[in-house]
CSV table of C-alpha atoms in Angstrom, one decimal:
chain,number,residue,atom,x,y,z
A,18,UNK,CA,-17.5,-17.5,-19.9
A,19,UNK,CA,-19.5,-17.4,-16.7
A,20,UNK,CA,-20.0,-13.8,-14.8
A,21,UNK,CA,-21.5,-13.1,-11.6
A,22,UNK,CA,-22.8,-9.5,-11.3
A,23,UNK,CA,-23.5,-8.0,-8.1
A,24,UNK,CA,-25.7,-4.4,-7.2
A,25,UNK,CA,-25.2,-2.1,-5.7
A,26,UNK,CA,-21.4,-1.7,-6.0
A,27,UNK,CA,-21.5,0.7,-2.9
A,28,UNK,CA,-24.3,1.5,0.1
A,29,UNK,CA,-23.6,3.7,2.6
A,30,UNK,CA,-26.3,3.3,5.5
A,31,UNK,CA,-27.7,4.9,8.8
A,32,UNK,CA,-26.8,2.4,11.5
A,33,UNK,CA,-30.2,1.2,12.1
A,34,UNK,CA,-31.4,1.1,8.5
A,35,UNK,CA,-31.6,-2.3,6.1
A,36,UNK,CA,-29.1,-3.2,3.5
A,37,UNK,CA,-30.0,-5.6,0.6
A,38,UNK,CA,-27.4,-7.0,-2.2
A,39,UNK,CA,-28.3,-8.7,-5.2
A,40,UNK,CA,-26.2,-11.1,-7.1
A,41,UNK,CA,-27.1,-12.5,-10.5
A,42,UNK,CA,-25.4,-15.1,-12.7
A,43,UNK,CA,-25.3,-15.2,-16.4
A,44,UNK,CA,-25.9,-18.8,-15.9
A,45,UNK,CA,-27.7,-21.5,-14.0
A,46,UNK,CA,-25.6,-22.4,-10.7
A,47,UNK,CA,-25.4,-25.2,-8.9
A,48,UNK,CA,-25.3,-23.6,-5.8
A,49,UNK,CA,-24.3,-20.0,-4.3
A,50,UNK,CA,-22.0,-19.3,-1.5
A,51,UNK,CA,-21.6,-15.7,0.4
A,52,UNK,CA,-18.4,-14.3,2.2
A,53,UNK,CA,-17.7,-11.4,4.0
A,54,UNK,CA,-14.5,-9.1,3.7
A,55,UNK,CA,-13.5,-6.8,6.5
A,56,UNK,CA,-11.3,-3.8,5.3
A,57,UNK,CA,-7.9,-5.3,5.3
A,58,UNK,CA,-9.1,-8.5,5.9
A,59,UNK,CA,-9.8,-11.8,4.1
A,60,UNK,CA,-12.7,-13.2,2.8
A,61,UNK,CA,-14.7,-15.5,5.6
A,62,UNK,CA,-17.4,-17.9,4.5
A,63,UNK,CA,-20.9,-17.2,5.6
A,64,UNK,CA,-23.3,-19.6,3.9
A,65,UNK,CA,-24.2,-22.0,1.0
A,66,UNK,CA,-27.3,-22.4,-0.8
A,67,UNK,CA,-28.4,-25.1,-2.7
A,68,UNK,CA,-32.0,-25.4,-3.5
A,69,UNK,CA,-34.2,-23.1,-6.0
A,70,UNK,CA,-36.0,-20.8,-3.9
A,71,UNK,CA,-34.1,-21.6,-0.7
A,72,UNK,CA,-34.0,-19.0,2.1
A,73,UNK,CA,-31.7,-19.0,5.0
A,74,UNK,CA,-31.2,-17.0,7.9
A,75,UNK,CA,-28.7,-16.2,10.5
A,76,UNK,CA,-29.4,-13.6,13.1
A,77,UNK,CA,-30.0,-10.4,11.3
A,78,UNK,CA,-29.1,-11.9,7.9
A,79,UNK,CA,-31.4,-13.4,5.3
A,80,UNK,CA,-30.1,-15.3,2.3
A,81,UNK,CA,-32.6,-16.1,-0.4
A,82,UNK,CA,-31.5,-18.0,-3.9
A,83,UNK,CA,-33.6,-17.8,-6.5
A,84,UNK,CA,-36.2,-20.1,-8.1
A,85,UNK,CA,-34.4,-20.4,-11.2
A,86,UNK,CA,-30.8,-20.6,-9.3
A,87,UNK,CA,-29.3,-17.7,-11.5
A,88,UNK,CA,-29.8,-14.8,-8.6
A,89,UNK,CA,-29.5,-14.5,-5.2
A,90,UNK,CA,-29.6,-11.9,-2.2
A,91,UNK,CA,-28.2,-11.2,1.1
A,92,UNK,CA,-30.6,-8.4,3.7
A,93,UNK,CA,-29.5,-7.3,6.4
A,94,UNK,CA,-32.0,-5.8,9.3
A,95,UNK,CA,-31.3,-3.4,11.4
A,96,UNK,CA,-27.8,-2.6,10.4
A,97,UNK,CA,-24.5,-2.3,12.9
A,98,UNK,CA,-21.1,-1.0,12.4
A,99,UNK,CA,-19.9,-4.3,12.8
A,100,UNK,CA,-21.7,-5.2,9.7
A,101,UNK,CA,-19.0,-3.0,7.6
A,102,UNK,CA,-17.3,-4.9,4.9
A,103,UNK,CA,-17.6,-6.0,1.5
A,104,UNK,CA,-19.9,-9.1,0.6
A,105,UNK,CA,-19.1,-11.4,-2.3
A,106,UNK,CA,-21.6,-13.8,-3.5
A,107,UNK,CA,-19.6,-16.6,-5.4
A,108,UNK,CA,-21.7,-18.9,-7.6
A,109,UNK,CA,-20.7,-22.3,-8.2
A,110,UNK,CA,-20.7,-24.6,-11.3
A,111,UNK,CA,-20.9,-28.4,-10.9
A,112,UNK,CA,-17.9,-29.4,-12.3
A,113,UNK,CA,-16.0,-31.7,-11.3
A,114,UNK,CA,-15.1,-30.4,-8.3
A,115,UNK,CA,-17.7,-27.2,-8.0
A,116,UNK,CA,-15.4,-24.5,-9.1
A,117,UNK,CA,-16.9,-21.1,-7.9
A,118,UNK,CA,-17.1,-17.7,-9.9
A,119,UNK,CA,-16.7,-14.5,-7.3
A,120,UNK,CA,-18.8,-11.8,-8.0
A,121,UNK,CA,-17.0,-8.1,-7.3
A,122,UNK,CA,-18.6,-7.2,-4.3
A,123,UNK,CA,-20.8,-4.7,-2.5
A,124,UNK,CA,-18.9,-2.5,-0.1
A,125,UNK,CA,-21.3,-1.5,2.6
A,126,UNK,CA,-20.3,1.7,5.0
A,127,UNK,CA,-22.5,2.1,8.3
A,128,UNK,CA,-22.6,5.3,9.6
A,129,UNK,CA,-23.0,5.4,13.4
B,2,UNK,CA,-6.6,-24.4,15.4
B,3,UNK,CA,-4.2,-22.6,13.1
B,4,UNK,CA,-6.2,-21.4,9.9
B,5,UNK,CA,-4.5,-21.0,6.4
B,6,UNK,CA,-1.4,-18.9,6.7
B,7,UNK,CA,0.6,-17.4,3.8
B,8,UNK,CA,4.1,-15.7,3.4
B,9,UNK,CA,5.3,-13.4,2.9
B,10,UNK,CA,2.6,-11.0,4.0
B,11,UNK,CA,4.0,-8.3,1.6
B,12,UNK,CA,6.4,-8.6,-1.5
B,13,UNK,CA,7.7,-5.9,-3.2
B,14,UNK,CA,9.6,-6.8,-6.1
B,15,UNK,CA,11.1,-5.1,-9.1
B,16,UNK,CA,9.8,-5.8,-12.9
B,17,UNK,CA,11.3,-8.7,-14.3
B,18,UNK,CA,12.2,-10.7,-10.8
B,19,UNK,CA,11.0,-14.1,-9.6
B,20,UNK,CA,8.8,-14.4,-6.9
B,21,UNK,CA,7.2,-17.4,-4.8
B,22,UNK,CA,4.4,-17.0,-2.7
B,23,UNK,CA,3.6,-19.9,0.0
B,24,UNK,CA,0.9,-21.4,1.4
B,25,UNK,CA,0.2,-23.6,4.4
B,26,UNK,CA,-3.4,-24.9,4.6
B,27,UNK,CA,-5.3,-26.1,7.0
B,28,UNK,CA,-4.1,-29.9,8.0
B,29,UNK,CA,-6.3,-32.0,6.4
B,30,UNK,CA,-7.9,-29.9,4.0
B,31,UNK,CA,-7.5,-31.6,1.0
B,32,UNK,CA,-8.6,-28.8,-1.6
B,33,UNK,CA,-6.6,-25.9,-2.0
B,34,UNK,CA,-7.4,-22.7,-4.1
B,35,UNK,CA,-5.5,-19.6,-5.2
B,36,UNK,CA,-7.0,-16.5,-6.1
B,37,UNK,CA,-5.7,-13.1,-7.4
B,38,UNK,CA,-7.7,-9.9,-6.0
B,39,UNK,CA,-7.1,-6.7,-7.3
B,40,UNK,CA,-8.2,-3.5,-5.2
B,41,UNK,CA,-11.7,-3.2,-5.0
B,42,UNK,CA,-12.4,-6.3,-7.0
B,43,UNK,CA,-13.1,-10.2,-5.9
B,44,UNK,CA,-11.0,-12.9,-5.8
B,45,UNK,CA,-10.3,-14.1,-9.3
B,46,UNK,CA,-9.8,-17.7,-9.6
B,47,UNK,CA,-6.3,-19.0,-10.1
B,48,UNK,CA,-5.9,-22.9,-10.0
B,49,UNK,CA,-6.9,-25.4,-7.8
B,50,UNK,CA,-5.5,-28.7,-6.4
B,51,UNK,CA,-7.0,-31.7,-4.9
B,52,UNK,CA,-4.5,-32.9,-2.6
B,53,UNK,CA,-1.0,-32.7,-4.8
B,54,UNK,CA,-2.9,-32.8,-7.8
B,55,UNK,CA,-3.5,-29.6,-9.8
B,56,UNK,CA,-6.7,-30.4,-11.5
B,57,UNK,CA,-7.4,-26.9,-12.9
B,58,UNK,CA,-5.2,-24.3,-13.9
B,59,UNK,CA,-7.5,-22.4,-16.5
B,60,UNK,CA,-7.2,-19.2,-14.2
B,61,UNK,CA,-3.2,-18.6,-14.6
B,62,UNK,CA,-2.9,-15.6,-16.6
B,63,UNK,CA,0.1,-16.5,-18.7
B,64,UNK,CA,2.7,-19.2,-18.5
B,65,UNK,CA,4.8,-16.8,-16.2
B,66,UNK,CA,2.2,-18.1,-13.5
B,67,UNK,CA,3.0,-22.0,-12.2
B,68,UNK,CA,1.5,-23.8,-8.8
B,69,UNK,CA,2.7,-26.7,-7.2
B,70,UNK,CA,1.4,-28.6,-4.2
B,71,UNK,CA,4.0,-31.8,-4.3
B,72,UNK,CA,2.9,-33.5,-1.1
B,73,UNK,CA,-0.4,-32.4,-0.7
B,74,UNK,CA,-0.3,-30.0,1.8
B,75,UNK,CA,1.9,-26.4,1.6
B,76,UNK,CA,1.3,-24.9,-1.7
B,77,UNK,CA,3.7,-22.5,-3.5
B,78,UNK,CA,2.4,-20.0,-6.5
B,79,UNK,CA,5.8,-18.7,-8.7
B,80,UNK,CA,5.7,-16.1,-10.8
B,81,UNK,CA,8.4,-15.5,-13.1
B,82,UNK,CA,9.4,-12.1,-14.5
B,83,UNK,CA,6.9,-10.1,-12.9
B,84,UNK,CA,5.2,-7.3,-14.4
B,85,UNK,CA,3.5,-4.4,-13.2
B,86,UNK,CA,0.0,-5.7,-13.9
B,87,UNK,CA,0.8,-8.6,-11.4
B,88,UNK,CA,0.5,-6.4,-8.7
B,89,UNK,CA,-2.2,-7.5,-6.4
B,90,UNK,CA,-3.1,-9.6,-3.4
B,91,UNK,CA,-2.8,-13.2,-3.6
B,92,UNK,CA,-5.3,-15.5,-1.9
B,93,UNK,CA,-4.7,-19.1,-1.0
B,94,UNK,CA,-7.9,-20.8,0.5
B,95,UNK,CA,-8.4,-24.3,1.5
B,96,UNK,CA,-11.6,-26.5,2.0
B,97,UNK,CA,-12.0,-30.0,3.5
B,98,UNK,CA,-13.9,-31.3,1.0
B,99,UNK,CA,-13.2,-32.6,-2.8
B,100,UNK,CA,-15.3,-29.1,-3.8
B,101,UNK,CA,-15.1,-25.2,-3.2
B,102,UNK,CA,-17.7,-25.4,-0.2
B,103,UNK,CA,-16.7,-23.3,2.6
B,104,UNK,CA,-13.4,-22.0,2.0
B,105,UNK,CA,-11.1,-20.9,4.4
B,106,UNK,CA,-9.0,-18.1,3.2
B,107,UNK,CA,-5.5,-16.9,4.3
B,108,UNK,CA,-4.3,-13.3,5.1
B,109,UNK,CA,-3.0,-13.0,1.2
B,110,UNK,CA,0.3,-11.7,0.3
B,111,UNK,CA,0.1,-8.3,-1.1
B,112,UNK,CA,2.5,-8.0,-4.3
B,113,UNK,CA,3.9,-5.0,-5.4
B,114,UNK,CA,5.9,-4.8,-8.6
B,115,UNK,CA,7.8,-1.3,-9.3
């Protein structure tokens, strides 16, 4: 079946350093979504990417969708303690209702 | 406005007991999803409703798991004869569209089977 993988599993950075998490799918995706889950919280939608090669920015966050629509990345510039949490990518297959498969997540710790 | 709510927030069940987990989605959201999240893992898809129709139940791990959404709003996930491997957080999410775009998650129900 379809698999969505993420690396790294954990990342510890000093506040102010940059952070990147990578997402890879075993199959071509219809679109990809990113979610953030704070410790003890629930996933919160960040963004959806649809087009091949698409790049979107949200303040210090930059999201990319690969040309082959099989991989994606999330880059955070100058991390802050508020960025702590687990970042999940969720790859969507074009079924009748666009089902998503979540990756295992990258847990980000920011050392002040 | 109110977000997605789930109850109970915590449930401890003895092995073999039946449990029922409730989800109240955002009013007007047509799509409703159930996920199972084990510690340190991403949400794993269980089932999907479009209004009252259960369109995909391919993620339900066994026939002990059953979900319904009879009036197209509130949904219940029922687990019969709970096993220790059922211990996890059960997340409900709703979406305004006929898709999984921008899902709004509830706080989850943490189920512990002893």
